[in-house]
Every structure is written in C-alpha cells, then in structure tokens.
CSV table of C-alpha atoms in Angstrom, one decimal:
chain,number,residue,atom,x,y,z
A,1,UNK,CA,-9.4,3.2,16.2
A,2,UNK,CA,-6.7,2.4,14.0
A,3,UNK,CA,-6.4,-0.6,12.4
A,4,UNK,CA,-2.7,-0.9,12.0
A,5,UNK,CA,-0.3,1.1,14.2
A,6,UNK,CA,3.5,1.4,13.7
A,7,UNK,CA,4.7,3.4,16.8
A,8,UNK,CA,8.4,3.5,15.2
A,9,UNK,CA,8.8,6.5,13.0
A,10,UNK,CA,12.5,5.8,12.7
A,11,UNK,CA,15.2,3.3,13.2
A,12,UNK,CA,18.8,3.1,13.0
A,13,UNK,CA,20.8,-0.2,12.1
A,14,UNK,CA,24.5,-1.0,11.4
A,15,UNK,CA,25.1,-2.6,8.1
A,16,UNK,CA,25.1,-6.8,8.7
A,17,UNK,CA,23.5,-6.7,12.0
A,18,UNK,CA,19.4,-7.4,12.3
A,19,UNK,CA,16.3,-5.6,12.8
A,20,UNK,CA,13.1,-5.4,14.1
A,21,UNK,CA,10.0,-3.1,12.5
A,22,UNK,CA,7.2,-3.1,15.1
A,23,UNK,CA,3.3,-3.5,13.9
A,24,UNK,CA,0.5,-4.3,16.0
A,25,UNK,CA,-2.8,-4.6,14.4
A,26,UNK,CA,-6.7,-4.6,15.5
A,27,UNK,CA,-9.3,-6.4,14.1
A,28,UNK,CA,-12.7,-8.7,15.0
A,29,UNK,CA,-12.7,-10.5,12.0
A,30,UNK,CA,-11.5,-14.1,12.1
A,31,UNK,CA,-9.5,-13.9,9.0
A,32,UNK,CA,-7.4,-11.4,8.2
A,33,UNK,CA,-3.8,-10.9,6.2
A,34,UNK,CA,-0.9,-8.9,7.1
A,35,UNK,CA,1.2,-7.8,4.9
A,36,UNK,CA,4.6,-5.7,5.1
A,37,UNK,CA,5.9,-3.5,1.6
A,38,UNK,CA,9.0,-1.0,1.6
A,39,UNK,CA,9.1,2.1,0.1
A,40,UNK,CA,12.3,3.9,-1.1
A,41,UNK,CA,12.5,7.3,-1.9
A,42,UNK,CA,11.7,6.8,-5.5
A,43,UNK,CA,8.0,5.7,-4.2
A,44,UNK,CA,6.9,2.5,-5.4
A,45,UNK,CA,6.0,-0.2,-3.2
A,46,UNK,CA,7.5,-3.2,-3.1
A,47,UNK,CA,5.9,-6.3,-1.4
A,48,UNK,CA,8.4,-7.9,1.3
A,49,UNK,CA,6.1,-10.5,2.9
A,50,UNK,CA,2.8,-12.3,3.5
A,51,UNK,CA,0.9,-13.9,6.9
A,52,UNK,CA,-2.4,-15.4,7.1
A,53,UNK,CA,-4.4,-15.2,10.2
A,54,UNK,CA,-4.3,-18.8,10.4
A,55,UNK,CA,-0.9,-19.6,9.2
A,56,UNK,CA,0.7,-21.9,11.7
A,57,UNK,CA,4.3,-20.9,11.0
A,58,UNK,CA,5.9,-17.4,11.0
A,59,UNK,CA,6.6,-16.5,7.3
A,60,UNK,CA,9.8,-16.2,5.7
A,61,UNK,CA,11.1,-14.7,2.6
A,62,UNK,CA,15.2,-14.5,2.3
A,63,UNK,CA,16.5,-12.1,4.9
A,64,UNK,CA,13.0,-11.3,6.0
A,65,UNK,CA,10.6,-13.1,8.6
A,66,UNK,CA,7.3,-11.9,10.4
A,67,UNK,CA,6.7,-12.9,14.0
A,68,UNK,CA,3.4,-13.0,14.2
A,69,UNK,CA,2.2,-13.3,17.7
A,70,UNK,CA,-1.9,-13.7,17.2
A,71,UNK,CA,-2.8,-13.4,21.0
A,72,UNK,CA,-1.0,-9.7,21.2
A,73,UNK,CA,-2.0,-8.9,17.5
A,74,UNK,CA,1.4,-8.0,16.6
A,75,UNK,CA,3.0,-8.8,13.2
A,76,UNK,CA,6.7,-7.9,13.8
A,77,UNK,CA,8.9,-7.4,10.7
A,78,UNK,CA,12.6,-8.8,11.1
A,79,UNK,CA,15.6,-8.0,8.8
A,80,UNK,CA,18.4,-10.2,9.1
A,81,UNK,CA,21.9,-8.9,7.9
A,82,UNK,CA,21.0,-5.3,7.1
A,83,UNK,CA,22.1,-3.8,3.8
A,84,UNK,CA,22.8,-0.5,3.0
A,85,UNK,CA,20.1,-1.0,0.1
A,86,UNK,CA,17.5,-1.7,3.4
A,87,UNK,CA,17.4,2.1,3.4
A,88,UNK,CA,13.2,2.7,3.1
A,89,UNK,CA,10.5,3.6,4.7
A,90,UNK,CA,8.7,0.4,5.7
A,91,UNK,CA,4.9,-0.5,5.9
A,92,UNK,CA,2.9,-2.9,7.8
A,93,UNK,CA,-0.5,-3.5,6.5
A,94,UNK,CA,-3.8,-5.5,6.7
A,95,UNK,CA,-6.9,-7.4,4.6
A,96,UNK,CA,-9.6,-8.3,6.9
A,97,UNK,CA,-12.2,-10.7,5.2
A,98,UNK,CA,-9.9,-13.3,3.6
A,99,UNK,CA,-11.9,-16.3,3.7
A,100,UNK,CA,-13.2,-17.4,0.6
A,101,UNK,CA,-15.5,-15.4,-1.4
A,102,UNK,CA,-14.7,-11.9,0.3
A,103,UNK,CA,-14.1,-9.1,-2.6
A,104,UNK,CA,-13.1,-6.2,-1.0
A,105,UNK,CA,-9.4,-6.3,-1.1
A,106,UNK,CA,-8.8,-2.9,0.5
A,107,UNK,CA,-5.2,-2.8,2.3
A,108,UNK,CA,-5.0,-1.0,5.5
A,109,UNK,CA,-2.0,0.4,6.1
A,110,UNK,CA,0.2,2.0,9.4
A,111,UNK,CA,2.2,5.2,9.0
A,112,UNK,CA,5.3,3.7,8.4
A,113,UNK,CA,9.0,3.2,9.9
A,114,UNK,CA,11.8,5.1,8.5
A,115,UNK,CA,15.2,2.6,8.7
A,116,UNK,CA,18.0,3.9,7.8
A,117,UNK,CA,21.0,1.4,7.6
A,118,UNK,CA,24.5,3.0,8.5
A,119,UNK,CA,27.9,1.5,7.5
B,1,UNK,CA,6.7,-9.9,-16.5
B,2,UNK,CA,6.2,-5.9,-16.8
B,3,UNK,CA,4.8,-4.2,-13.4
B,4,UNK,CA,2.1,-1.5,-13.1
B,5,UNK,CA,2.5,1.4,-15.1
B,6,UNK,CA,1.7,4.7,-14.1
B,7,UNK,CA,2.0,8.0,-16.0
B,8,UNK,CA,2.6,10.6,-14.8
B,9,UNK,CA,5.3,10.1,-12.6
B,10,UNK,CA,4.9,14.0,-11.5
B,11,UNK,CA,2.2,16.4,-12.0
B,12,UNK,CA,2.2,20.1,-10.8
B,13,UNK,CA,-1.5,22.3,-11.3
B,14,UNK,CA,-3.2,24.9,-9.8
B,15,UNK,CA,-6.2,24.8,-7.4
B,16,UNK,CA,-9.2,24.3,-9.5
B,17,UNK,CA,-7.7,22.9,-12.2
B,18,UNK,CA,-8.3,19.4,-13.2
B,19,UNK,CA,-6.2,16.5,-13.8
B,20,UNK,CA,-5.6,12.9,-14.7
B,21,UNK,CA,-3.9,9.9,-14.1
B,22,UNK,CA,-3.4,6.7,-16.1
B,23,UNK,CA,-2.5,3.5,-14.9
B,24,UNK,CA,-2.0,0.0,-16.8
B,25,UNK,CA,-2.0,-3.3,-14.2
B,26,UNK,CA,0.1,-6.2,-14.4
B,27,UNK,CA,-1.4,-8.2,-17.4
B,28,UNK,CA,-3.9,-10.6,-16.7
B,29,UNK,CA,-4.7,-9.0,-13.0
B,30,UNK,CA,-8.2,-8.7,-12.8
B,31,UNK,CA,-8.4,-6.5,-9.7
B,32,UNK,CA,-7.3,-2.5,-9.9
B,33,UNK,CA,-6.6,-0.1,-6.9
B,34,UNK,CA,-5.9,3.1,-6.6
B,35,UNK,CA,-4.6,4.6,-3.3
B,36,UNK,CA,-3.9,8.4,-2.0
B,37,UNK,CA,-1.0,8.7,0.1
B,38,UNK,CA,-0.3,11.9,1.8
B,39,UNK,CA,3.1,12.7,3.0
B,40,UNK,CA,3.9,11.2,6.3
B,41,UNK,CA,1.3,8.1,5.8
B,42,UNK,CA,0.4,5.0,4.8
B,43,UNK,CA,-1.4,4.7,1.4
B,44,UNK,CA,-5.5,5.2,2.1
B,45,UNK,CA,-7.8,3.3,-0.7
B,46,UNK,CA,-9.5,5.0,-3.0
B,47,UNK,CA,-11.8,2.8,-5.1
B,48,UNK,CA,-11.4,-1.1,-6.1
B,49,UNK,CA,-12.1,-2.3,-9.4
B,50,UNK,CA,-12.6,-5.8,-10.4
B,51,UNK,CA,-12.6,-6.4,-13.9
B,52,UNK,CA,-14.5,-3.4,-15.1
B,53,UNK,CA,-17.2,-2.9,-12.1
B,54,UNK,CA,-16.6,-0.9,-9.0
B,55,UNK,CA,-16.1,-3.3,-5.5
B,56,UNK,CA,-15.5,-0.6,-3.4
B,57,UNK,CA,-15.6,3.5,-3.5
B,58,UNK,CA,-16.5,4.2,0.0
B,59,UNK,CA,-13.9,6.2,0.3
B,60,UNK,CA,-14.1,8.2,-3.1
B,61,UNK,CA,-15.1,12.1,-2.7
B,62,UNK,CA,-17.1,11.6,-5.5
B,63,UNK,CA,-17.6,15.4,-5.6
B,64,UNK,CA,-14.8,15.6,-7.3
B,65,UNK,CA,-13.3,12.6,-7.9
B,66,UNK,CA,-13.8,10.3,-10.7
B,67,UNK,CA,-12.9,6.8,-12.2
B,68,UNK,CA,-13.1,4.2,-14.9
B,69,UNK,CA,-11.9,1.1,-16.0
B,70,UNK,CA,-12.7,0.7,-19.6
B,71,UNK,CA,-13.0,-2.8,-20.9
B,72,UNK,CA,-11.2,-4.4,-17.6
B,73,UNK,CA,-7.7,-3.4,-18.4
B,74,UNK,CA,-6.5,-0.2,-18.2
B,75,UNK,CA,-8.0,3.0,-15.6
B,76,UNK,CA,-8.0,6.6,-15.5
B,77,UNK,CA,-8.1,8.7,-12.0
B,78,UNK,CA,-9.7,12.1,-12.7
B,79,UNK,CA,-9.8,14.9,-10.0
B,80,UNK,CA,-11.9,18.1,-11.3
B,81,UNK,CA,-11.4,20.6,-9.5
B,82,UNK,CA,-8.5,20.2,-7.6
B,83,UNK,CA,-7.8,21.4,-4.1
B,84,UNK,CA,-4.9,21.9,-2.3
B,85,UNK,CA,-5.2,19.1,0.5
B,86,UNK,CA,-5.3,16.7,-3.2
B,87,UNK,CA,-1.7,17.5,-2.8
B,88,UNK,CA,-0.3,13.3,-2.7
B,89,UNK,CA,0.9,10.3,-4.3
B,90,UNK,CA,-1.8,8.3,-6.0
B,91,UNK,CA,-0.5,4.6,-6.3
B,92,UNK,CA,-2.1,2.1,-8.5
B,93,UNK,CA,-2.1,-1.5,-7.5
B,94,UNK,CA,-2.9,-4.6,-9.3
B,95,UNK,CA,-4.1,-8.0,-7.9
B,96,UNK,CA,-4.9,-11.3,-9.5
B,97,UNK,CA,-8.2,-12.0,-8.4
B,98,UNK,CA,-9.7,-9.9,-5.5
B,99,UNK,CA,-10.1,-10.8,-1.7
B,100,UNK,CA,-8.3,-14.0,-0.5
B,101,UNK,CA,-4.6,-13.9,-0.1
B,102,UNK,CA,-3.4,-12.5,-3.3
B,103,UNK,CA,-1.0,-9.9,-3.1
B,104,UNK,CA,-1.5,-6.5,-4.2
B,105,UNK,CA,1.5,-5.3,-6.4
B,106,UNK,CA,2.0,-1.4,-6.6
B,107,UNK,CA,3.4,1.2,-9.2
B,108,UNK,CA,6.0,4.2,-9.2
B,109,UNK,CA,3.1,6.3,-8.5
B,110,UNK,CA,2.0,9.5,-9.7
B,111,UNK,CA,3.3,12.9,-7.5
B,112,UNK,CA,0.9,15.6,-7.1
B,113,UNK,CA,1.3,19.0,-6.1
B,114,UNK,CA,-1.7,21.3,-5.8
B,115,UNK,CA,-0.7,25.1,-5.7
C-alpha cells in the first residue's frame, strides 16, 4: 500500500488567492512526521513545513499551514496568497518511528502536485 | 550557512558504463541520504548514512550500486554498470542527527541520463 498518496497531479491558482495541496498518509506506527518540500524545475528540494504526529496545533510557517486532521490521516498543505514564484511541483512526505532513539530517517514520499499559479 | 553540494549537476553515459556522484552535506550534519527520483515521482531512499556507518540500504541494488562515506563528511554514489531504467535524479540530503524530528535538507541533485 502506499504510504503517502497525493491524488492531485495538478492544480491551477490565481495569483493572491489560496490553496489547498491534498495528502493523505497511512501508517500503524504511533509516531510519525509529515513533512511537505517544493520542487521547482531547477530540482532541488526545498523544505516548506513540519507536523508531528502528536503536535496539538496545525503548523505554520509564513504563507503556509498544514491541516492535519489525525483521525482521516490527512496532512493538507495550504498556501495563502499565491505567488507567481509558488510555481513547483509540491511533495508531501512521511518519517515513521520518530520517538526517541529511532535511526532510520527514511522519508516517504507521494508523487507530487504540480501548481501552477496564473496572473 | 552553505547547503548540500552536489556535482554533477548533469551526467549523460552509455548503458554499461559506470558513473559517480559526489555530494558534500551541510557542515556539521551527521546524517547523509541519498535518494533516486524517477521522473513523475517522489524521491525513493537509497541508503542512510550516519556519521560514517550504513543505517539503512534496504533499498540499495547492491549489484550494482555502491557507496561510501569516508571519514563522516563527504560521500560518493557509484553505479557500475549502468542500465537504462538508472535513468533519474539522485538527490543528496543532509540531517543533523538521524530519526526524531530533524529535517532532512536536500541538494540541486545530480541528472542522469542512461542511453
């Protein structure tokens, strides 16, 4: 099954109005981190934002929050005020196993939503 | 603070051939990552290093796959020989410490086409 699914390949969004990225996620383990980067076309990855499984608040960096709804596994991605700059691909992904003393830090990761942001 | 460097940025062989790729974390980050991402997916991990030891490989082809982390710092990808479906971006992340919350911080990435 897969562990992280983005069912959005792309999305369309005026410049200065918001967006949601969809992510839901599927995991048994109690403690887990989900985590959402964007990719432009020049391909590096760039780290948007962090939630912890047991997080009480939705995170919230600048123009972006996650609503993270625990009960339907979802870890939505919302961009406030689009920019033309927003233009990416974006990725939702997942830790399992972050509890104290875990290694493995292997990031699982969905196929990605295409936004394009239109003036 | 400098990122993760990768070299090469692109990278064009033959089938067969073999080929390497270098990347230097963010300094002090003990953990290393490197990541194959086809086109039209998400990154898939490779191998994990911490410090200079292995944490995870499972998903290696270790046929023909290879790589090392000399004295905790920098790491070398090696693919000999390569085959067409190698054909991908090969990302190198960095993390402070491995596990917990710490976020993973990636580089340009190498481009690889296999012909």
């Amino acid at each position: 099954a897969q562990k992280i699914t983005q069912t959005q390949p792309g999305m369309f969004v005026q410049e200065k109005e918001a967006v949601t990225l969809d992510c839901t996620y599927d995991t048994s383990d109690p403690s887990y981190g989900l985590f959402w980067y964007k990719q432009p076309s020049s391909g590096e990855m760039i780290f948007l934002i962090y939630q912890g499984s047991y997080d009480q608040q939705n995170a919230t960096e600048g123009r972006y929050s996650l609503n993270f709804q625990k009960a339907r596994k979802s870890a939505n991605l919302v961009i406030s005020a689009s920019q033309l700059g927003d233009s990416a691909m974006y990725f939702c992904a997942m830790r399992e196993g972050t509890s104290r003393g875990s290694t493995l830090g292997r990031l699982y990761f969905g196929r990605g939503t295409q936004l394009t942001v239109w003036p | 603070e400098a990122g993760v460097a990768q070299s090469p940025r692109y990278k064009i062989i033959e089938k067969r051939q073999s080929v390497a790729f270098w990347c230097n974390p963010i300094s002090g980050h003990a953990t290393l990552y490197w990541y194959q991402q086809i086109l039209g997916q998400g990154p898939k991990l490779l191998i994990q290093f911490q410090n200079n030891g292995v944490v995870d490989d499972s998903q290696l082809p270790k046929d023909r796959f290879s790589a090392e982390r000399l004295k905790g710092v920098d790491s070398t990808l090696k693919i000999q020989p390569a085959k067409l479906e190698d054909s991908a971006v090969y990302l190198c992340a960095s993390s402070s410490t491995s596990g917990g919350t710490d976020t993973q911080y990636f580089g340009p990435g190498t481009r690889l086409t296999v012909l």
